[in-house]
Short mmCIF file of C-alpha atoms in Angstrom, two decimals:
data_model
loop_
_atom_site.label_atom_id
_atom_site.label_comp_id
_atom_site.label_asym_id
_atom_site.label_seq_id
_atom_site.Cartn_x
_atom_site.Cartn_y
_atom_site.Cartn_z
CA MET K 1 282.41 117.17 -51.82
CA ASN K 2 286.10 116.47 -52.32
CA ASP K 3 285.74 112.86 -51.07
CA LEU K 4 283.25 112.02 -53.84
CA ASP K 5 284.12 110.59 -57.25
CA PRO K 6 284.16 113.28 -59.99
CA PRO K 7 280.63 112.72 -61.38
CA ALA K 8 279.11 112.67 -57.90
CA ALA K 9 281.15 115.72 -56.89
CA ASP K 10 279.93 117.61 -59.95
CA LEU K 11 276.31 116.78 -59.11
CA ALA K 12 276.84 117.80 -55.49
CA ALA K 13 278.42 121.11 -56.56
CA PHE K 14 275.52 121.78 -58.91
CA ALA K 15 272.97 120.97 -56.20
CA ALA K 16 274.73 123.42 -53.89
CA LEU K 17 274.30 126.19 -56.47
CA ARG K 18 270.54 125.71 -56.32
CA THR K 19 270.33 126.17 -52.56
CA GLU K 20 269.33 129.54 -51.13
CA GLU K 21 272.98 130.32 -50.35
CA GLY K 22 274.12 129.25 -53.81
CA ARG K 23 271.47 131.33 -55.56
CA ALA K 24 272.36 134.41 -53.53
CA LEU K 25 276.02 133.93 -54.33
CA LEU K 26 275.32 133.58 -58.06
CA ALA K 27 273.05 136.61 -58.07
CA GLY K 28 275.96 138.72 -56.82
CA LEU K 29 278.18 137.55 -59.65
CA ASP K 30 276.01 138.67 -62.57
CA SER K 31 278.50 141.25 -63.75
CA TYR K 32 281.72 140.21 -62.10
CA ASP K 33 285.00 140.67 -63.99
CA PRO K 34 286.83 137.34 -64.52
CA ALA K 35 290.10 139.28 -64.54
CA GLN K 36 289.44 140.02 -60.86
CA GLU K 37 288.59 136.42 -59.99
CA LEU K 38 291.34 135.92 -57.41
CA ALA K 39 290.29 138.97 -55.42
CA VAL K 40 286.60 138.10 -55.72
CA ALA K 41 287.22 134.49 -54.67
CA THR K 42 289.30 135.58 -51.67
CA ARG K 43 286.55 137.92 -50.51
CA LEU K 44 283.73 135.43 -50.97
CA ARG K 45 285.56 132.59 -49.20
CA ARG K 46 285.48 134.60 -46.01
CA GLU K 47 281.71 134.10 -45.91
CA HIS K 48 281.02 130.95 -47.97
CA PRO K 49 282.49 127.43 -48.35
CA ALA K 50 285.39 127.31 -50.76
CA ASP K 51 283.80 124.58 -52.91
CA LEU K 52 280.62 126.62 -53.29
CA VAL K 53 282.57 129.74 -54.24
CA SER K 54 284.53 127.82 -56.88
CA ALA K 55 281.33 126.35 -58.32
CA ALA K 56 279.62 129.76 -58.37
CA LEU K 57 282.54 131.48 -60.09
CA GLY K 58 282.68 128.72 -62.68
CA GLN K 59 278.95 129.03 -63.33
CA ALA K 60 279.19 132.81 -63.56
CA ARG K 61 281.87 132.47 -66.24
CA LEU K 62 279.68 130.05 -68.19
CA ARG K 63 276.71 132.39 -67.95
CA GLN K 64 278.76 135.23 -69.39
CA ARG K 65 279.82 133.03 -72.30
CA ALA K 66 276.23 131.90 -72.84
CA VAL K 67 274.89 135.42 -73.37
CA ALA K 68 275.93 135.30 -77.04
CA LYS K 69 273.77 132.21 -77.60
CA PHE K 70 270.86 132.66 -75.23
CA GLY K 71 270.65 136.40 -74.60
CA ALA K 72 271.36 138.12 -71.30
CA GLU K 73 267.92 137.58 -69.74
CA ASP K 74 267.91 133.79 -70.14
CA ALA K 75 271.65 133.31 -69.58
CA ARG K 76 271.45 134.96 -66.14
CA ARG K 77 268.75 132.50 -65.06
CA MET K 78 269.98 129.31 -66.69
CA PHE K 79 272.64 126.83 -65.63
CA PHE K 80 275.37 125.51 -67.89
CA THR K 81 278.17 123.03 -68.29
CA PRO K 82 281.28 123.84 -70.35
CA THR K 83 280.21 121.36 -73.03
CA GLY K 84 276.65 122.65 -72.89
CA VAL K 85 277.69 126.23 -73.63
CA GLU K 86 279.88 125.14 -76.51
CA GLN K 87 277.54 122.67 -78.18
CA SER K 88 274.04 123.94 -77.45
CA THR K 89 271.96 125.44 -80.22
CA ARG K 90 271.83 129.22 -80.47
CA ARG K 91 268.40 130.39 -79.30
CA SER K 92 267.52 132.09 -82.60
CA VAL K 93 268.14 128.83 -84.47
CA ALA K 94 266.29 126.72 -81.89
CA ASP K 95 263.31 129.10 -82.00
CA TYR K 96 263.21 128.91 -85.79
CA ARG K 97 263.28 125.11 -85.77
CA ALA K 98 260.61 124.95 -83.05
CA GLY K 99 258.46 127.22 -85.20
CA ARG K 100 258.77 124.80 -88.10
CA PHE K 101 257.71 121.91 -85.89
CA ALA K 102 254.72 123.91 -84.63
CA ALA K 103 253.71 124.84 -88.19
CA LEU K 104 253.65 121.13 -89.05
CA GLY K 105 251.06 120.60 -86.31
CA VAL K 106 253.49 118.78 -84.02
CA ARG K 107 252.35 118.83 -80.39
CA SER K 108 254.90 116.50 -78.80
CA VAL K 109 258.59 115.86 -79.51
CA ALA K 110 261.10 113.36 -78.18
CA ASP K 111 264.30 115.44 -77.99
CA LEU K 112 267.06 112.84 -78.07
CA CYS K 113 270.55 113.96 -76.96
CA SER K 114 268.96 117.07 -75.45
CA GLY K 115 272.07 118.43 -73.75
CA ILE K 116 271.35 121.30 -71.35
CA GLY K 117 267.95 121.80 -72.97
CA GLY K 118 268.37 124.63 -75.46
CA ASP K 119 266.13 123.03 -78.11
CA ALA K 120 263.70 121.66 -75.53
CA LEU K 121 263.19 125.17 -74.15
CA ALA K 122 262.45 126.55 -77.63
CA LEU K 123 260.01 123.73 -78.37
CA ALA K 124 258.21 124.29 -75.07
CA ARG K 125 257.98 128.02 -75.74
CA ALA K 126 256.28 127.09 -79.03
CA GLY K 127 253.65 125.21 -77.01
CA ILE K 128 255.07 121.73 -77.70
CA SER K 129 255.45 119.13 -74.94
CA VAL K 130 258.94 117.62 -74.85
CA LEU K 131 260.66 114.51 -73.59
CA ALA K 132 264.30 115.61 -73.21
CA VAL K 133 266.77 112.73 -72.99
CA ASP K 134 270.48 112.79 -72.20
CA ARG K 135 272.63 110.01 -70.79
CA ASP K 136 274.88 112.23 -68.68
CA PRO K 137 273.47 112.71 -65.16
CA LEU K 138 274.84 116.25 -64.68
CA THR K 139 273.68 117.40 -68.11
CA ALA K 140 270.20 115.99 -67.45
CA ALA K 141 270.11 117.72 -64.06
CA VAL K 142 271.07 121.03 -65.68
CA ALA K 143 268.39 120.61 -68.36
CA ARG K 144 265.78 119.92 -65.66
CA ALA K 145 266.88 122.99 -63.71
CA ASN K 146 266.70 125.16 -66.82
CA ALA K 147 263.14 124.05 -67.53
CA GLU K 148 262.22 124.96 -63.95
CA GLU K 149 264.07 128.28 -63.91
CA LEU K 150 262.35 129.44 -67.10
CA GLY K 151 258.90 128.29 -66.02
CA LEU K 152 258.62 125.52 -68.60
CA ALA K 153 258.80 122.43 -66.39
CA ASP K 154 255.16 121.55 -67.09
CA LEU K 155 256.02 121.02 -70.76
CA ILE K 156 259.48 119.44 -70.44
CA ASP K 157 260.04 115.97 -68.98
CA VAL K 158 263.78 115.36 -68.57
CA ARG K 159 265.06 111.81 -68.47
CA CYS K 160 268.62 110.58 -67.90
CA ALA K 161 268.88 107.56 -70.20
CA ASP K 162 270.48 106.08 -73.31
CA VAL K 163 268.53 107.53 -76.24
CA THR K 164 268.72 104.22 -78.12
CA GLU K 165 266.53 102.66 -75.43
CA ILE K 166 263.76 105.27 -75.56
CA ASP K 167 260.33 104.34 -76.94
CA THR K 168 259.18 107.30 -79.04
CA ALA K 169 255.95 105.73 -80.31
CA SER K 170 253.72 108.15 -78.39
CA TYR K 171 255.35 111.30 -79.78
CA ASP K 172 254.43 113.22 -82.93
CA ALA K 173 258.07 113.82 -83.82
CA VAL K 174 261.65 113.16 -82.85
CA PHE K 175 264.54 115.58 -82.83
CA VAL K 176 268.04 114.10 -82.69
CA ASP K 177 271.19 116.11 -82.09
CA PRO K 178 274.00 113.51 -82.04
CA ALA K 179 277.27 114.30 -80.32
CA ARG K 180 279.76 115.35 -82.99
CA ARG K 181 282.77 115.77 -80.75
CA GLY K 182 284.97 113.12 -79.15
CA GLY K 183 288.12 113.03 -77.09
CA ARG K 184 290.14 114.19 -80.11
CA GLY K 185 287.85 117.01 -81.21
CA ARG K 186 285.31 117.22 -84.02
CA ILE K 187 283.99 114.02 -85.56
CA PHE K 188 283.64 114.25 -89.34
CA ASP K 189 282.34 110.74 -90.06
CA PRO K 190 278.55 110.78 -89.51
CA GLU K 191 278.65 107.11 -88.60
CA ALA K 192 280.99 108.00 -85.73
CA TYR K 193 278.44 110.44 -84.26
CA SER K 194 276.95 109.36 -80.93
CA PRO K 195 274.45 107.97 -81.79
CA SER K 196 275.37 107.32 -85.41
CA LEU K 197 273.59 109.09 -88.24
CA SER K 198 272.20 105.79 -89.52
CA TRP K 199 270.61 105.15 -86.11
CA ALA K 200 269.17 108.68 -86.08
CA ILE K 201 267.73 108.21 -89.57
CA GLY K 202 266.15 104.96 -88.44
CA ALA K 203 264.58 106.75 -85.47
CA ALA K 204 263.32 109.53 -87.75
CA ARG K 205 261.57 107.05 -90.02
CA THR K 206 259.42 105.76 -87.15
CA ARG K 207 257.51 109.01 -86.61
CA PRO K 208 255.39 111.25 -88.88
CA HIS K 209 257.90 114.08 -88.52
CA ALA K 210 261.52 114.35 -87.50
CA ALA K 211 264.54 116.64 -87.62
CA LEU K 212 268.16 115.53 -87.36
CA LYS K 213 270.84 118.11 -86.63
CA ILE K 214 274.08 117.40 -88.49
CA ALA K 215 277.33 119.17 -89.32
CA PRO K 216 277.01 121.74 -92.15
CA GLY K 217 279.88 120.13 -94.03
CA VAL K 218 278.08 116.82 -94.45
CA PRO K 219 278.25 115.44 -98.04
CA HIS K 220 275.02 115.86 -99.98
CA GLU K 221 275.34 112.26 -101.15
CA ILE K 222 274.46 110.86 -97.72
CA VAL K 223 271.14 112.73 -97.46
CA PRO K 224 268.32 110.15 -97.70
CA GLU K 225 265.96 110.56 -100.65
CA GLU K 226 262.94 111.03 -98.39
CA ALA K 227 264.59 113.82 -96.40
CA GLU K 228 264.63 117.58 -96.88
CA ALA K 229 268.06 119.12 -96.27
CA GLU K 230 268.25 122.62 -94.80
CA TRP K 231 271.37 124.64 -94.09
CA ILE K 232 270.97 127.43 -91.53
CA SER K 233 273.08 130.54 -90.92
CA ASP K 234 272.64 133.20 -88.28
CA GLY K 235 274.08 136.66 -88.79
CA GLY K 236 276.11 135.33 -91.71
CA ASP K 237 277.67 132.42 -89.79
CA VAL K 238 276.71 128.90 -90.86
CA LYS K 239 275.45 127.11 -87.77
CA GLU K 240 274.15 123.72 -88.81
CA ALA K 241 272.39 121.51 -91.31
CA VAL K 242 269.11 119.77 -90.56
CA LEU K 243 267.55 116.74 -92.19
CA TRP K 244 263.76 117.02 -92.07
CA PHE K 245 261.46 114.03 -92.46
CA GLY K 246 257.75 114.27 -93.24
CA THR K 247 258.10 117.64 -94.99
CA ALA K 248 259.35 117.99 -98.59
CA PRO K 249 261.37 114.95 -99.73
CA GLY K 250 264.39 115.78 -101.88
CA THR K 251 264.14 119.54 -101.26
CA VAL K 252 267.29 121.53 -100.49
CA ARG K 253 267.03 124.85 -98.66
CA ALA K 254 269.25 127.57 -97.26
CA THR K 255 267.72 129.58 -94.42
CA LEU K 256 269.24 132.82 -93.21
CA LEU K 257 268.52 134.27 -89.80
CA PRO K 258 267.38 136.74 -88.69
CA GLY K 259 264.43 136.73 -91.01
CA PRO K 260 263.95 134.00 -91.79
CA HIS K 261 264.90 134.20 -95.47
CA THR K 262 264.68 130.81 -97.16
CA LEU K 263 266.08 129.97 -100.59
CA THR K 264 264.89 126.72 -102.16
CA GLY K 265 266.91 124.76 -104.69
CA ARG K 266 265.62 124.31 -108.25
CA ASN K 267 268.35 122.02 -109.62
CA LEU K 268 269.81 124.77 -111.80
CA PRO K 269 273.01 124.12 -113.77
CA ASN K 270 276.19 125.77 -112.57
CA PRO K 271 276.45 129.46 -113.55
CA GLY K 272 278.78 130.39 -116.36
CA VAL K 273 282.07 132.24 -115.85
CA ARG K 274 282.18 135.87 -116.95
CA GLU K 275 284.49 138.85 -116.69
CA VAL K 276 284.55 140.67 -113.39
CA GLY K 277 281.91 143.36 -113.53
CA ARG K 278 281.25 146.40 -111.43
CA TYR K 279 279.79 144.39 -108.54
CA LEU K 280 280.92 141.29 -106.67
CA TYR K 281 278.45 139.27 -104.61
CA GLU K 282 279.55 137.08 -101.71
CA PRO K 283 276.85 134.41 -101.15
CA ASP K 284 275.86 133.51 -97.62
CA GLY K 285 277.65 130.41 -96.35
CA ALA K 286 274.40 128.49 -95.91
CA ALA K 287 273.61 128.95 -99.59
CA ILE K 288 277.10 127.81 -100.55
CA ARG K 289 276.85 124.71 -98.33
CA ALA K 290 273.43 123.97 -99.81
CA HIS K 291 274.86 124.25 -103.35
CA LEU K 292 272.46 127.06 -104.22
CA VAL K 293 274.89 129.58 -105.71
CA ALA K 294 273.26 129.09 -109.12
CA GLU K 295 269.87 130.13 -107.72
CA ILE K 296 271.41 133.34 -106.37
CA ALA K 297 273.30 134.05 -109.60
CA GLU K 298 270.09 133.73 -111.61
CA THR K 299 268.30 136.34 -109.49
CA LEU K 300 271.29 138.69 -109.94
CA ASP K 301 271.71 138.01 -113.67
CA GLY K 302 275.29 137.24 -112.72
CA GLY K 303 278.03 134.73 -113.36
CA LEU K 304 281.03 133.31 -111.55
CA ILE K 305 284.49 134.89 -111.60
CA ASP K 306 285.96 131.37 -111.70
CA GLU K 307 284.28 128.00 -112.14
CA THR K 308 285.62 126.81 -108.77
CA ILE K 309 284.99 129.98 -106.73
CA ALA K 310 281.64 130.95 -105.16
CA TYR K 311 281.86 134.66 -105.96
CA ILE K 312 279.22 136.07 -108.30
CA THR K 313 279.84 139.08 -110.51
CA SER K 314 277.43 141.40 -112.29
CA ASP K 315 277.33 144.87 -113.80
CA GLU K 316 274.08 145.65 -112.04
CA LEU K 317 273.36 146.14 -108.33
CA ARG K 318 270.31 144.17 -107.27
CA PRO K 319 268.97 143.73 -103.73
CA THR K 320 269.24 140.21 -102.29
CA SER K 321 269.05 138.67 -98.84
CA TYR K 322 271.33 135.82 -99.86
CA ALA K 323 274.59 137.61 -100.70
CA ASN K 324 276.59 140.66 -99.64
CA ALA K 325 277.29 143.08 -102.51
CA TYR K 326 280.55 144.98 -103.06
CA GLU K 327 281.44 147.57 -105.67
CA ILE K 328 284.79 146.67 -107.22
CA THR K 329 287.10 149.60 -107.92
CA ASP K 330 290.34 147.80 -108.80
CA ARG K 331 291.49 144.46 -110.17
CA LEU K 332 295.13 143.47 -109.70
CA HIS K 333 297.17 140.40 -110.46
CA PHE K 334 298.43 139.05 -107.16
CA ASN K 335 301.20 141.45 -106.20
CA LEU K 336 301.58 142.70 -102.65
CA LYS K 337 303.78 145.67 -103.60
CA LYS K 338 301.15 146.97 -106.02
CA LEU K 339 298.41 146.44 -103.46
CA LYS K 340 300.42 148.26 -100.79
CA ALA K 341 301.00 151.19 -103.14
CA LEU K 342 297.31 151.34 -104.06
CA LEU K 343 296.19 151.32 -100.43
CA ARG K 344 298.73 154.01 -99.55
CA GLU K 345 297.48 156.16 -102.44
CA ARG K 346 293.86 155.72 -101.26
CA GLU K 347 294.83 156.32 -97.61
CA VAL K 348 293.25 153.04 -96.53
CA GLY K 349 293.78 152.24 -92.87
CA HIS K 350 290.69 150.09 -92.25
CA LEU K 351 291.24 147.04 -94.41
CA THR K 352 288.90 144.07 -94.56
CA VAL K 353 290.50 141.01 -96.15
CA LYS K 354 288.41 138.19 -97.56
CA LYS K 355 289.73 135.10 -99.27
CA ARG K 356 288.39 132.28 -101.36
CA GLY K 357 290.73 130.12 -103.42
CA SER K 358 293.89 131.72 -101.99
CA ALA K 359 296.51 130.30 -99.63
CA VAL K 360 297.39 133.74 -98.21
CA GLU K 361 296.03 134.36 -94.72
CA PRO K 362 294.28 137.72 -94.10
CA GLU K 363 296.42 138.59 -91.07
CA GLU K 364 299.58 137.87 -93.05
CA LEU K 365 298.47 140.25 -95.79
CA ARG K 366 297.57 143.02 -93.32
CA ARG K 367 300.95 142.69 -91.68
CA LYS K 368 302.75 143.04 -95.00
CA VAL K 369 300.79 145.93 -96.51
CA LYS K 370 300.57 147.90 -93.20
CA PRO K 371 297.39 149.86 -93.99
CA GLN K 372 297.33 153.45 -92.72
CA GLY K 373 294.88 156.28 -93.16
CA PRO K 374 291.28 157.31 -92.52
CA ASN K 375 289.61 155.40 -95.38
CA ALA K 376 288.26 151.85 -95.59
CA ALA K 377 288.41 149.18 -98.29
CA THR K 378 287.84 145.47 -98.80
CA VAL K 379 290.29 143.27 -100.68
CA PHE K 380 289.34 139.86 -102.03
CA LEU K 381 292.14 137.33 -102.42
CA THR K 382 290.83 134.91 -105.01
CA ARG K 383 291.16 133.51 -108.51
CA VAL K 384 289.69 134.97 -111.68
CA ALA K 385 289.53 132.50 -114.57
CA GLY K 386 292.21 130.47 -112.82
CA ALA K 387 294.65 133.35 -112.17
CA PRO K 388 295.52 134.54 -108.62
CA THR K 389 293.86 137.93 -108.34
CA MET K 390 293.20 140.75 -105.86
CA LEU K 391 289.91 142.61 -106.17
CA VAL K 392 289.60 145.86 -104.23
CA GLY K 393 286.30 147.53 -103.41
CA HIS K 394 283.80 148.43 -100.72
CA PRO K 395 280.32 147.37 -99.60
CA ALA K 396 277.72 148.50 -102.12
#
């Protein structure tokens, strides 16, 4: 293997993992401790080729990282690349999107830039046949192996090719997940995606239905008029935005998983600013990205604490899936000495620090106030009507 060029060596190492010896080696590493890697590697190299042991240990590490995205059962059976683990769609999000495709009556999808196959697997599990395309030979090989390992090879055709050369005319829909990372990290210009967003939009317009995965920070101004824009969070973390074609042109949504809970925009004016009330609501990040804070504020009969800050305040506690509620006990002008004294008086040792509109970092504040004691509190570093303010409270 060492005499091969890097791409060929990577393919050879991956092929070795799928041999009977490679599978047995991997099976024994399901729960190995990476901190003990040197000892484990030394022991295994007495019975197996060094290259195979290195490949197996690397794959075992990737599988452990992948559990958070794919769950333990799938992660133990799948194969990964470092980029694939980092950039693949979380299974809960992929399953949700596949469900939307299925509900539209889509029976076949061309999955362009398919990576290691996370979305293709979800689509196939929804009963949809998939053409999965990626231009990297190793990534395509991993995607093919994952379809086989999970018993979905009959529904997933993996092709190693340039997505811009794929004829999608025979498919009900296309799904495009452009690469948004380059040699220098994240790419923020959608036209610098690979392929570019304009190319992906052109591909979407050729089929009855389409979905384009984009960065959640994308400007609303670049969303085409005929597209629906959906921001998705999972467990409170914003994961992605999706442009849907052939659904509800001009609609803006925020979808929260698990659930799903979907909030649809109604073009409401910005909420008014009001005095801080008994309760503070922290909208989910997907709703903030989707510019739907006004829709949440209306359901809460609330207003903003500052015209530039996405915190909603109200005197009434109302249930909502789209924001976390906190009962505010204290309001202080920004003053660390006063905050430290208050926390000492309340015997607060478990301090959660949230910030919006403040330059102070949470860890810096914790270090300076040195919380001690059995009680818990949440402090919000923010602005109220333009003034730096600390709001202290707890989950309602």
